[in-house]
């Protein structure tokens, strides 16, 4: 693969409001030459930023966090319009983005290495050095939040950043970079816009030292392959097909409530969302009934209505993908359960919103384990259910996927909770809870869910090189001085060499 520019944009890209399906604006892709120029300037800004005193970098990041909070309403409106998120749910994401910036500000003052026991005549230690220009390629499901995690980690550790948001949801990141303009030195943080072509180009540009990617597994594979050509550092936060496992001794009401949030939250467009329910056969019927009752209480509606819990999917393509997978599962014998009050995958909406990319949450029972609804990440509010009898079956079903992002297990048996959690192969495991994420805790996947860690102290591995340093100390220390030079001696000095040696 060579570093060929992607085609320059002929027409600006349309932006759609997912709640209505209507186009509300356009944003042009950044032309190839301009992308290269932005990367050049980010590379030129790198040495000074890397050399900035940590306390000063921290102050910049804290100021940016403050600006995010001040501009909360504007950011909420952009996320609502671009991504189709309900207005009541976005504030928490803006706050989390600000907290990530603050947490990484604190990290700038943390020790960054170790001193090693060494041979005589040499001192050795390891420290961390920044990578250079980090390209942060962000997804459409949490546009501001995912970009902020990357930007905060990369900047705190001394890198400059070129961020590329999803072409479907670019404007919150655009606003963030605008806010940073008045705070960070020039070219320390910049943005480029476009789709896969722009992302590919970032992977191949020689000025870029590392790519921090969050998105689908298919795109992640391509990113890793393209970065291999120039041996770039890559981190991949990819998709998931995450299981939620319920044992019969679980607090079933708590588990049902968590499951509803796990499969319908953000309209199912969550990398860590649960899309597979693995449930003990004895509690299956009552649990699924309760799940549907609770799901029916979620209000599907216009995204600017504060009462709305569930908005649309972000794109029409996503809506079509979900429809196709549900129809496929039904065609292969799955039972399709809609929440009480719903009779179709297309929810009832005001006439202004019938063109929106909405989909009714759906529970699929008895899905053949070969079908996409069980195997593939659908990024929609679809839960595929299967039952188990034994713990071994439960674990086998939980692992019946190439992904390994998250898993949630529900049981009140302390020993089982510990043992089962220990055997789960996933980057994030929740026991009797689901979805907790905080900025000090490093997160990421295994298997087809990717590698690398965001947030927490492990983010340092993503955004720095460790460096080993040996300092030779050939100079031998002088012999210790006589501590009592005046006692019993009148002429200590060079002539007294024998006794000095003896003292040693
Ligand atoms: P996507 O893969 O379509 O796009 C993600 C980003 O990559 C976008 O900016 C896109 O323009 C760019 N891109 C696409 N193809 C590319 C290529 N070949 N080379 C370089 N860049 C490319 O994903 P999406 O639909 O925007 O986001 C949803 C996906 O992200 C889901 O799979 C979800 O699970 C995943 N995700 C993972 C995490 C995590 O932490 N593991 C977090 C959020 C989202």
Short mmCIF file of C-alpha atoms and ligand atoms in Angstrom, two decimals:
data_model
loop_
_atom_site.label_atom_id
_atom_site.label_comp_id
_atom_site.label_asym_id
_atom_site.label_seq_id
_atom_site.Cartn_x
_atom_site.Cartn_y
_atom_site.Cartn_z
CA UNK A 1 0.00 0.00 0.00
CA UNK A 2 1.29 3.42 -0.88
CA UNK A 3 0.48 6.82 0.49
CA UNK A 4 -1.77 7.95 -2.33
CA UNK A 5 -4.15 10.78 -1.64
CA UNK A 6 -7.78 9.82 -1.59
CA UNK A 7 -9.93 11.42 -4.30
CA UNK A 8 -10.71 15.05 -3.68
CA UNK A 9 -14.36 15.68 -2.94
CA UNK A 10 -16.50 16.72 -5.84
CA UNK A 11 -19.55 17.66 -3.78
CA UNK A 12 -19.96 18.44 -0.10
CA UNK A 13 -21.27 15.56 1.97
CA UNK A 14 -24.91 15.85 3.04
CA UNK A 15 -25.77 15.84 6.74
CA UNK A 16 -29.08 14.25 7.76
CA UNK A 17 -31.17 14.64 10.88
CA UNK A 18 -31.76 10.98 11.80
CA UNK A 19 -34.98 11.89 13.62
CA UNK A 20 -36.66 13.21 10.46
CA UNK A 21 -34.53 11.80 7.68
CA UNK A 22 -34.20 15.30 6.27
CA UNK A 23 -30.97 16.84 5.07
CA UNK A 24 -30.11 19.91 7.12
CA UNK A 25 -26.66 20.80 5.84
CA UNK A 26 -23.46 19.72 4.20
CA UNK A 27 -19.83 19.45 5.15
CA UNK A 28 -17.13 19.07 2.51
CA UNK A 29 -14.44 16.45 2.85
CA UNK A 30 -11.02 17.92 3.54
CA UNK A 31 -9.10 17.76 0.24
CA UNK A 32 -6.10 15.46 0.17
CA UNK A 33 -3.47 18.25 -0.13
CA UNK A 34 -5.06 20.07 2.78
CA UNK A 35 -4.98 16.90 4.93
CA UNK A 36 -1.28 16.53 4.21
CA UNK A 37 -0.71 20.20 5.07
CA UNK A 38 -2.59 19.82 8.37
CA UNK A 39 -0.48 16.78 9.22
CA UNK A 40 2.70 18.73 8.32
CA UNK A 41 1.76 21.56 10.66
CA UNK A 42 0.82 19.13 13.44
CA UNK A 43 4.26 17.53 13.03
CA UNK A 44 5.94 20.94 13.17
CA UNK A 45 4.00 21.81 16.35
CA UNK A 46 4.95 18.53 18.03
CA UNK A 47 8.43 19.30 19.47
CA UNK A 48 7.27 22.44 21.27
CA UNK A 49 4.12 20.76 22.63
CA UNK A 50 6.09 17.69 23.75
CA UNK A 51 8.51 20.03 25.49
CA UNK A 52 5.81 22.06 27.24
CA UNK A 53 5.94 21.74 31.02
CA UNK A 54 3.47 19.10 32.18
CA UNK A 55 1.74 21.58 34.47
CA UNK A 56 1.16 23.86 31.51
CA UNK A 57 -0.25 21.06 29.35
CA UNK A 58 -2.54 20.17 32.23
CA UNK A 59 -3.75 23.76 32.49
CA UNK A 60 -4.64 23.76 28.78
CA UNK A 61 -6.60 20.53 29.11
CA UNK A 62 -8.47 21.78 32.17
CA UNK A 63 -9.34 25.00 30.39
CA UNK A 64 -10.68 23.01 27.45
CA UNK A 65 -12.80 20.90 29.82
CA UNK A 66 -14.24 24.12 31.24
CA UNK A 67 -15.06 25.38 27.75
CA UNK A 68 -16.87 22.13 26.94
CA UNK A 69 -19.06 22.61 29.99
CA UNK A 70 -19.72 26.25 29.09
CA UNK A 71 -20.70 25.24 25.58
CA UNK A 72 -22.75 22.26 26.76
CA UNK A 73 -26.01 23.34 25.13
CA UNK A 74 -24.39 23.93 21.75
CA UNK A 75 -22.68 20.56 21.86
CA UNK A 76 -25.90 18.82 22.87
CA UNK A 77 -27.72 20.34 19.93
CA UNK A 78 -25.01 19.23 17.48
CA UNK A 79 -25.01 15.67 18.86
CA UNK A 80 -28.79 15.57 18.77
CA UNK A 81 -29.01 16.74 15.17
CA UNK A 82 -26.10 14.69 13.79
CA UNK A 83 -26.38 11.43 15.72
CA UNK A 84 -30.10 11.42 16.56
CA UNK A 85 -29.53 11.21 20.31
CA UNK A 86 -32.41 12.23 22.57
CA UNK A 87 -31.67 15.58 24.14
CA UNK A 88 -32.10 14.32 27.71
CA UNK A 89 -29.35 11.76 27.29
CA UNK A 90 -26.51 13.78 25.77
CA UNK A 91 -25.58 15.99 28.73
CA UNK A 92 -23.90 13.06 30.51
CA UNK A 93 -21.69 12.43 27.49
CA UNK A 94 -20.52 16.07 27.37
CA UNK A 95 -19.74 15.89 31.08
CA UNK A 96 -17.82 12.60 30.65
CA UNK A 97 -15.79 14.19 27.83
CA UNK A 98 -14.89 17.09 30.15
CA UNK A 99 -14.00 14.70 32.98
CA UNK A 100 -11.71 12.71 30.67
CA UNK A 101 -9.82 15.90 29.78
CA UNK A 102 -9.45 16.73 33.47
CA UNK A 103 -8.37 13.24 34.43
CA UNK A 104 -5.67 13.19 31.78
CA UNK A 105 -4.59 16.66 32.88
CA UNK A 106 -3.82 15.04 36.25
CA UNK A 107 -1.87 12.29 34.51
CA UNK A 108 0.68 14.77 33.16
CA UNK A 109 2.15 15.03 36.66
CA UNK A 110 2.37 11.31 37.34
CA UNK A 111 5.73 9.52 37.43
CA UNK A 112 6.48 7.99 34.05
CA UNK A 113 9.09 5.32 34.61
CA UNK A 114 11.25 3.18 36.83
CA UNK A 115 14.84 3.23 38.03
CA UNK A 116 16.41 -0.20 37.74
CA UNK A 117 18.99 -1.89 39.93
CA UNK A 118 22.05 -1.73 37.71
CA UNK A 119 25.62 -2.83 37.38
CA UNK A 120 28.32 -0.86 39.10
CA UNK A 121 29.29 2.13 37.01
CA UNK A 122 25.94 2.49 35.24
CA UNK A 123 22.53 3.85 36.16
CA UNK A 124 19.49 2.70 34.16
CA UNK A 125 15.93 3.89 34.03
CA UNK A 126 12.90 3.82 31.77
CA UNK A 127 10.78 6.81 30.92
CA UNK A 128 8.09 7.62 28.39
CA UNK A 129 8.32 9.77 25.29
CA UNK A 130 5.42 10.92 23.14
CA UNK A 131 4.86 9.39 19.71
CA UNK A 132 4.47 12.46 17.49
CA UNK A 133 1.28 13.21 15.57
CA UNK A 134 -1.59 10.93 16.56
CA UNK A 135 -4.47 10.50 14.13
CA UNK A 136 -7.66 9.99 16.13
CA UNK A 137 -10.32 8.32 13.98
CA UNK A 138 -13.67 8.43 15.76
CA UNK A 139 -16.97 6.59 15.29
CA UNK A 140 -20.54 7.77 14.85
CA UNK A 141 -22.15 6.34 17.98
CA UNK A 142 -20.43 8.56 20.60
CA UNK A 143 -18.90 11.24 18.38
CA UNK A 144 -17.77 13.76 20.99
CA UNK A 145 -17.02 11.29 23.76
CA UNK A 146 -14.85 8.86 21.80
CA UNK A 147 -12.92 11.71 20.16
CA UNK A 148 -12.40 13.37 23.56
CA UNK A 149 -10.96 10.24 25.15
CA UNK A 150 -8.40 10.03 22.36
CA UNK A 151 -7.62 13.74 22.28
CA UNK A 152 -7.24 13.95 26.06
CA UNK A 153 -4.93 10.92 26.30
CA UNK A 154 -2.80 11.86 23.31
CA UNK A 155 -2.37 15.54 24.23
CA UNK A 156 -1.69 14.86 27.90
CA UNK A 157 1.14 12.52 26.94
CA UNK A 158 2.73 15.18 24.72
CA UNK A 159 1.48 14.30 21.23
CA UNK A 160 -0.20 16.58 18.74
CA UNK A 161 -3.47 15.33 17.27
CA UNK A 162 -5.31 15.28 13.97
CA UNK A 163 -8.86 14.09 14.63
CA UNK A 164 -11.26 12.70 12.04
CA UNK A 165 -14.88 12.33 13.10
CA UNK A 166 -17.39 10.10 11.33
CA UNK A 167 -18.79 11.78 8.21
CA UNK A 168 -22.29 11.15 9.62
CA UNK A 169 -21.65 12.94 12.92
CA UNK A 170 -18.85 15.47 12.48
CA UNK A 171 -20.12 18.67 14.06
CA UNK A 172 -19.54 18.13 17.80
CA UNK A 173 -15.88 17.33 17.08
CA UNK A 174 -15.75 20.36 14.80
CA UNK A 175 -17.03 22.46 17.71
CA UNK A 176 -14.53 20.90 20.13
CA UNK A 177 -11.61 21.73 17.83
CA UNK A 178 -13.01 25.26 17.47
CA UNK A 179 -13.12 25.66 21.27
CA UNK A 180 -9.56 24.38 21.54
CA UNK A 181 -8.37 26.96 19.00
CA UNK A 182 -8.35 29.70 21.58
CA UNK A 183 -6.73 27.52 24.24
CA UNK A 184 -4.09 25.25 22.73
CA UNK A 185 -1.07 26.49 20.74
CA UNK A 186 -1.66 26.51 16.96
CA UNK A 187 -1.81 23.12 15.19
CA UNK A 188 -1.63 21.09 18.40
CA UNK A 189 -5.17 19.88 17.72
CA UNK A 190 -6.73 19.99 14.26
CA UNK A 191 -9.47 18.16 12.39
CA UNK A 192 -9.94 16.69 8.96
CA UNK A 193 -13.32 15.65 7.58
CA UNK A 194 -14.47 12.84 5.34
CA UNK A 195 -15.20 9.14 5.34
CA UNK A 196 -13.19 5.96 4.89
CA UNK A 197 -11.02 7.58 2.18
CA UNK A 198 -9.85 10.33 4.52
CA UNK A 199 -9.28 7.77 7.29
CA UNK A 200 -7.21 5.59 4.99
CA UNK A 201 -5.12 8.54 3.97
CA UNK A 202 -4.33 9.37 7.61
CA UNK A 203 -3.17 5.77 8.06
CA UNK A 204 -0.72 6.19 5.20
CA UNK A 205 0.57 9.74 5.67
CA UNK A 206 4.20 9.62 6.76
CA UNK A 207 3.76 12.61 9.09
CA UNK A 208 1.37 10.58 11.27
CA UNK A 209 3.15 8.49 13.91
CA UNK A 210 0.18 6.58 15.30
CA UNK A 211 -3.47 5.90 14.65
CA UNK A 212 -5.95 5.59 17.46
CA UNK A 213 -9.02 4.07 15.85
CA UNK A 214 -12.52 3.41 17.16
CA UNK A 215 -15.07 1.87 14.84
CA UNK A 216 -16.18 -1.36 13.26
CA UNK A 217 -14.00 -4.45 13.08
CA UNK A 218 -14.06 -4.43 9.27
CA UNK A 219 -12.68 -0.89 9.14
CA UNK A 220 -10.21 -1.67 11.95
CA UNK A 221 -8.69 -4.50 9.93
CA UNK A 222 -8.11 -2.12 7.03
CA UNK A 223 -6.59 0.48 9.36
CA UNK A 224 -4.14 -2.04 10.82
CA UNK A 225 -3.13 -3.28 7.35
CA UNK A 226 -2.54 0.25 6.02
CA UNK A 227 -0.59 1.31 9.10
CA UNK A 228 1.65 -1.73 8.75
CA UNK A 229 3.24 -0.21 5.63
CA UNK A 230 4.77 2.64 7.61
CA UNK A 231 5.01 0.70 10.91
CA UNK A 232 2.70 3.06 12.76
CA UNK A 233 1.53 2.45 16.29
CA UNK A 234 -2.11 1.36 16.06
CA UNK A 235 -4.81 0.92 18.64
CA UNK A 236 -8.13 -0.56 17.66
CA UNK A 237 -11.31 -0.15 19.71
CA UNK A 238 -13.69 -2.25 17.66
CA UNK A 239 -17.11 -3.83 17.74
CA UNK A 240 -18.69 -6.33 20.07
CA UNK A 241 -21.37 -9.00 20.24
CA UNK A 242 -21.57 -8.92 23.97
CA UNK A 243 -23.32 -11.49 26.13
CA UNK A 244 -25.35 -10.87 29.25
CA UNK A 245 -25.60 -14.09 31.26
CA UNK A 246 -28.38 -14.57 33.82
CA UNK A 247 -28.34 -17.41 36.37
CA UNK A 248 -31.59 -18.43 38.07
CA UNK A 249 -30.39 -17.20 41.49
CA UNK A 250 -29.82 -13.65 40.17
CA UNK A 251 -31.73 -10.59 41.34
CA UNK A 252 -33.94 -10.98 38.29
CA UNK A 253 -35.62 -7.59 38.50
CA UNK A 254 -32.27 -5.80 38.64
CA UNK A 255 -30.98 -7.99 35.82
CA UNK A 256 -34.04 -7.26 33.65
CA UNK A 257 -33.70 -3.52 34.17
CA UNK A 258 -30.00 -3.63 33.31
CA UNK A 259 -30.68 -5.76 30.24
CA UNK A 260 -33.17 -3.23 28.88
CA UNK A 261 -30.61 -0.45 29.16
CA UNK A 262 -27.89 -2.76 27.79
CA UNK A 263 -29.74 -3.49 24.57
CA UNK A 264 -31.76 -0.31 23.99
CA UNK A 265 -29.45 2.40 25.39
CA UNK A 266 -28.31 4.78 22.65
CA UNK A 267 -30.81 2.81 20.52
CA UNK A 268 -28.50 -0.19 20.74
CA UNK A 269 -25.60 1.66 19.12
CA UNK A 270 -23.11 0.89 21.87
CA UNK A 271 -19.91 -1.05 21.43
CA UNK A 272 -20.45 -2.54 24.91
CA UNK A 273 -24.21 -2.99 24.49
CA UNK A 274 -25.56 -6.46 25.21
CA UNK A 275 -26.96 -8.03 22.06
CA UNK A 276 -27.01 -11.65 23.27
CA UNK A 277 -28.91 -12.82 26.35
CA UNK A 278 -27.79 -16.18 27.70
CA UNK A 279 -30.37 -17.15 30.31
CA UNK A 280 -31.09 -20.21 32.44
CA UNK A 281 -34.03 -22.13 30.98
CA UNK A 282 -35.97 -22.10 34.29
CA UNK A 283 -36.27 -18.33 34.38
CA UNK A 284 -36.39 -17.65 30.65
CA UNK A 285 -40.14 -17.15 30.16
CA UNK A 286 -40.76 -14.84 33.12
CA UNK A 287 -37.57 -12.88 32.37
CA UNK A 288 -38.38 -12.26 28.72
CA UNK A 289 -41.93 -11.20 29.67
CA UNK A 290 -40.56 -8.71 32.21
CA UNK A 291 -37.96 -7.48 29.73
CA UNK A 292 -40.65 -6.67 27.20
CA UNK A 293 -42.82 -4.91 29.81
CA UNK A 294 -39.89 -2.74 30.87
CA UNK A 295 -38.89 -2.06 27.26
CA UNK A 296 -42.44 -0.89 26.50
CA UNK A 297 -41.95 1.87 29.10
CA UNK A 298 -39.16 3.44 27.05
CA UNK A 299 -40.49 6.38 25.13
CA UNK A 300 -39.58 6.43 21.46
CA UNK A 301 -39.98 9.90 20.02
CA UNK A 302 -38.56 13.16 18.67
CA UNK A 303 -35.03 13.77 19.84
CA UNK A 304 -35.79 17.33 21.02
CA UNK A 305 -38.49 16.08 23.40
CA UNK A 306 -37.00 15.73 26.90
CA UNK A 307 -39.38 12.80 27.55
CA UNK A 308 -37.81 10.70 24.77
CA UNK A 309 -35.64 7.77 25.85
CA UNK A 310 -35.04 6.18 22.47
CA UNK A 311 -34.15 8.12 19.37
CA UNK A 312 -33.53 6.86 15.85
CA UNK A 313 -30.51 5.01 14.53
CA UNK A 314 -27.86 7.32 13.11
CA UNK A 315 -28.24 6.34 9.45
CA UNK A 316 -30.81 4.87 7.11
CA UNK A 317 -28.30 2.13 6.26
CA UNK A 318 -28.24 1.10 9.94
CA UNK A 319 -32.04 1.00 10.00
CA UNK A 320 -32.07 -1.23 6.92
CA UNK A 321 -29.37 -3.48 8.42
CA UNK A 322 -31.45 -4.04 11.56
CA UNK A 323 -34.62 -4.75 9.56
CA UNK A 324 -32.76 -7.24 7.38
CA UNK A 325 -31.24 -9.12 10.33
CA UNK A 326 -34.60 -9.38 12.13
CA UNK A 327 -36.31 -10.61 8.97
CA UNK A 328 -33.51 -13.10 8.39
CA UNK A 329 -33.79 -14.45 11.95
CA UNK A 330 -37.60 -14.69 11.65
CA UNK A 331 -37.20 -16.48 8.32
CA UNK A 332 -34.97 -19.03 10.05
CA UNK A 333 -37.41 -19.82 12.82
CA UNK A 334 -36.70 -17.16 15.49
CA UNK A 335 -39.67 -15.84 17.48
CA UNK A 336 -39.90 -12.07 17.19
CA UNK A 337 -41.13 -10.38 20.39
CA UNK A 338 -42.06 -6.71 20.24
CA UNK A 339 -42.78 -4.80 23.45
CA UNK A 340 -46.50 -4.59 24.41
CA UNK A 341 -48.15 -1.72 22.51
CA UNK A 342 -45.97 -2.17 19.41
CA UNK A 343 -46.98 -4.20 16.39
CA UNK A 344 -44.20 -3.45 13.94
CA UNK A 345 -40.50 -2.77 13.68
CA UNK A 346 -41.50 0.73 12.62
CA UNK A 347 -42.65 2.58 15.75
CA UNK A 348 -45.64 4.93 15.66
CA UNK A 349 -44.38 8.51 15.41
CA UNK A 350 -45.71 11.99 14.70
CA UNK A 351 -46.04 12.69 10.93
CA UNK A 352 -42.98 14.96 11.12
CA UNK A 353 -40.85 11.97 12.11
CA UNK A 354 -42.07 9.11 9.97
CA UNK A 355 -39.08 9.59 7.65
CA UNK A 356 -36.67 9.20 10.60
CA UNK A 357 -34.40 6.19 11.03
CA UNK A 358 -36.36 4.73 13.96
CA UNK A 359 -36.72 1.09 14.84
CA UNK A 360 -38.74 -0.61 17.59
CA UNK A 361 -36.64 -2.56 20.11
CA UNK A 362 -37.01 -6.26 19.50
CA UNK A 363 -36.28 -9.48 21.38
CA UNK A 364 -35.51 -12.53 19.25
CA UNK A 365 -35.98 -15.95 20.81
CA UNK A 366 -34.59 -19.22 19.48
CA UNK A 367 -32.32 -17.53 16.94
CA UNK A 368 -30.27 -20.18 15.13
CA UNK A 369 -26.71 -19.60 16.32
CA UNK A 370 -25.49 -19.36 12.74
CA UNK A 371 -27.60 -16.31 11.82
CA UNK A 372 -26.37 -12.70 11.75
CA UNK A 373 -28.67 -11.75 14.65
CA UNK A 374 -26.60 -14.04 16.89
CA UNK A 375 -23.19 -13.61 15.28
CA UNK A 376 -22.86 -10.08 13.90
CA UNK A 377 -22.80 -6.69 15.53
CA UNK A 378 -26.05 -5.06 14.38
CA UNK A 379 -25.64 -1.75 16.27
CA UNK A 380 -29.36 -1.58 16.94
CA UNK A 381 -31.87 -2.40 19.70
CA UNK A 382 -32.01 -6.14 19.00
CA UNK A 383 -31.52 -8.77 21.70
CA UNK A 384 -31.02 -12.42 20.68
CA UNK A 385 -31.93 -14.85 23.43
CA UNK A 386 -30.81 -18.40 24.06
CA UNK A 387 -31.06 -20.67 27.09
CA UNK A 388 -28.66 -22.85 29.05
CA UNK A 389 -28.91 -25.60 31.65
CA UNK A 390 -25.37 -25.87 32.97
CA UNK A 391 -22.65 -23.40 33.77
CA UNK A 392 -20.45 -25.00 31.13
CA UNK A 393 -23.13 -24.38 28.50
CA UNK A 394 -23.50 -20.78 29.67
CA UNK A 395 -19.78 -20.16 29.28
CA UNK A 396 -19.70 -21.89 25.90
CA UNK A 397 -22.57 -19.72 24.61
CA UNK A 398 -21.03 -16.55 26.04
CA UNK A 399 -17.85 -17.35 24.11
CA UNK A 400 -19.67 -18.26 20.90
CA UNK A 401 -18.27 -15.19 19.12
CA UNK A 402 -15.01 -13.88 17.68
CA UNK A 403 -15.49 -10.63 19.59
CA UNK A 404 -14.35 -10.05 23.16
CA UNK A 405 -15.33 -6.56 24.21
CA UNK A 406 -17.62 -6.94 27.23
CA UNK A 407 -19.72 -9.41 29.19
CA UNK A 408 -22.11 -9.08 32.10
CA UNK A 409 -22.97 -11.93 34.46
CA UNK A 410 -25.80 -11.98 36.97
CA UNK A 411 -25.86 -14.31 39.99
CA UNK A 412 -26.09 -13.90 43.77
CA UNK A 413 -23.76 -16.88 44.31
CA UNK A 414 -20.49 -15.22 45.30
CA UNK A 415 -18.28 -18.16 44.33
CA UNK A 416 -19.92 -18.56 40.94
CA UNK A 417 -19.72 -14.83 40.29
CA UNK A 418 -15.99 -14.83 40.96
CA UNK A 419 -15.26 -18.07 39.12
CA UNK A 420 -17.41 -17.31 36.08
CA UNK A 421 -16.12 -13.77 35.76
CA UNK A 422 -12.55 -15.07 35.93
CA UNK A 423 -13.18 -17.42 33.00
CA UNK A 424 -14.92 -14.88 30.76
CA UNK A 425 -12.78 -13.81 27.84
CA UNK A 426 -13.69 -10.16 27.41
CA UNK A 427 -11.89 -6.87 27.91
CA UNK A 428 -14.62 -5.59 30.25
CA UNK A 429 -16.56 -7.81 32.65
CA UNK A 430 -19.43 -6.63 34.83
CA UNK A 431 -20.85 -8.76 37.64
CA UNK A 432 -24.37 -7.90 38.81
CA UNK A 433 -24.07 -4.61 37.00
CA UNK A 434 -23.67 -3.44 33.45
CA UNK A 435 -22.13 -0.54 31.59
CA UNK A 436 -20.06 1.15 34.32
CA UNK A 437 -17.20 3.14 32.82
CA UNK A 438 -15.08 5.76 34.54
CA UNK A 439 -12.14 7.75 33.35
CA UNK A 440 -9.54 6.15 35.70
CA UNK A 441 -10.34 2.64 34.40
CA UNK A 442 -8.60 1.53 31.20
CA UNK A 443 -10.97 -0.16 28.75
CA UNK A 444 -10.70 -2.04 25.48
CA UNK A 445 -11.30 -5.35 23.83
CA UNK A 446 -9.71 -8.65 22.95
CA UNK A 447 -10.12 -10.85 19.88
CA UNK A 448 -11.99 -9.14 17.06
CA UNK A 449 -12.88 -6.31 19.44
CA UNK A 450 -9.37 -4.99 18.97
CA UNK A 451 -6.35 -4.07 21.07
CA UNK A 452 -5.06 -1.07 22.93
CA UNK A 453 -6.68 0.61 25.90
CA UNK A 454 -8.46 3.95 26.28
CA UNK A 455 -8.67 5.90 29.54
CA UNK A 456 -6.84 5.13 32.77
CA UNK A 457 -3.14 4.61 33.24
CA UNK A 458 -2.90 2.03 30.42
CA UNK A 459 -3.68 4.73 27.85
CA UNK A 460 -0.04 5.73 28.34
CA UNK A 461 0.95 2.54 26.49
CA UNK A 462 -1.13 3.71 23.55
CA UNK A 463 0.16 7.26 23.41
CA UNK A 464 3.84 6.93 24.39
CA UNK A 465 6.93 4.87 23.71
CA UNK A 466 8.81 3.59 26.70
CA UNK A 467 12.50 4.34 26.47
CA UNK A 468 15.31 2.65 28.34
CA UNK A 469 18.21 4.88 29.34
CA UNK A 470 21.60 3.81 30.70
CA UNK A 471 23.92 6.42 32.14
CA UNK A 472 27.49 5.31 32.54
CA UNK A 473 29.19 6.52 35.72
CA UNK A 474 32.85 5.60 35.17
CA UNK A 475 33.87 8.22 37.68
CA UNK A 476 34.70 6.33 40.90
CA UNK A 477 33.65 8.03 44.11
CA UNK A 478 36.44 9.42 46.21
CA UNK A 479 37.22 7.49 49.37
CA UNK A 480 35.09 8.58 52.28
CA UNK A 481 36.60 11.35 54.35
CA UNK A 482 37.70 10.63 57.86
CA UNK A 483 34.69 11.69 59.89
CA UNK A 484 36.86 12.90 62.78
CA UNK A 485 39.80 14.60 61.12
CA UNK A 486 40.96 16.38 64.25
CA UNK A 487 40.94 13.40 66.62
CA UNK A 488 44.42 11.90 67.10
CA UNK A 489 45.79 13.25 63.80
CA UNK A 490 47.45 16.36 62.89
CA UNK A 491 48.25 15.83 59.18
CA UNK A 492 45.66 13.80 57.32
CA UNK A 493 46.15 13.92 53.58
CA UNK A 494 47.45 12.25 50.44
CA UNK A 495 50.46 10.79 52.24
CA UNK A 496 48.07 8.87 54.42
CA UNK A 497 47.02 6.64 51.51
CA UNK A 498 47.52 3.34 53.29
CA UNK A 499 45.26 4.15 56.14
CA UNK A 500 42.65 5.58 53.73
CA UNK A 501 42.61 2.29 51.84
CA UNK A 502 42.37 0.43 55.09
CA UNK A 503 39.39 2.52 56.13
CA UNK A 504 37.55 1.34 53.05
P1 LIG B 1 -17.12 2.72 11.10
O1 LIG B 1 -16.15 1.62 11.16
O2 LIG B 1 -18.03 2.77 9.96
O3 LIG B 1 -16.37 4.13 11.11
C1 LIG B 1 -15.56 4.55 12.19
C2 LIG B 1 -14.60 5.62 11.71
O4 LIG B 1 -13.64 5.05 10.83
C3 LIG B 1 -15.27 6.73 10.91
O5 LIG B 1 -14.61 7.94 11.20
C4 LIG B 1 -15.04 6.30 9.47
O6 LIG B 1 -15.09 7.36 8.56
C5 LIG B 1 -13.65 5.71 9.56
N1 LIG B 1 -13.35 4.66 8.60
C6 LIG B 1 -14.20 3.78 8.02
N2 LIG B 1 -13.53 2.92 7.24
C7 LIG B 1 -12.21 3.26 7.34
C8 LIG B 1 -11.02 2.74 6.76
N3 LIG B 1 -11.04 1.70 5.95
N4 LIG B 1 -9.85 3.32 7.10
C9 LIG B 1 -9.81 4.37 7.97
N5 LIG B 1 -10.91 4.92 8.51
C10 LIG B 1 -12.11 4.35 8.21
O7 LIG B 1 -17.93 2.68 12.50
P2 LIG B 1 -19.14 3.59 12.98
O8 LIG B 1 -20.39 3.04 12.40
O9 LIG B 1 -18.83 5.02 12.80
O10 LIG B 1 -19.13 3.32 14.56
C11 LIG B 1 -19.74 2.21 15.14
C12 LIG B 1 -18.71 1.12 15.37
O11 LIG B 1 -17.73 1.57 16.31
C13 LIG B 1 -19.33 -0.12 15.99
O12 LIG B 1 -18.71 -1.24 15.42
C14 LIG B 1 -18.95 0.00 17.45
O13 LIG B 1 -18.93 -1.21 18.15
C15 LIG B 1 -17.59 0.60 17.34
N6 LIG B 1 -17.21 1.25 18.59
C16 LIG B 1 -16.27 0.63 19.38
C17 LIG B 1 -15.94 1.20 20.62
C18 LIG B 1 -14.93 0.53 21.53
O14 LIG B 1 -14.51 1.16 22.49
N7 LIG B 1 -14.53 -0.69 21.27
C19 LIG B 1 -16.53 2.40 21.02
C20 LIG B 1 -17.47 2.99 20.18
C21 LIG B 1 -17.78 2.41 18.96
#
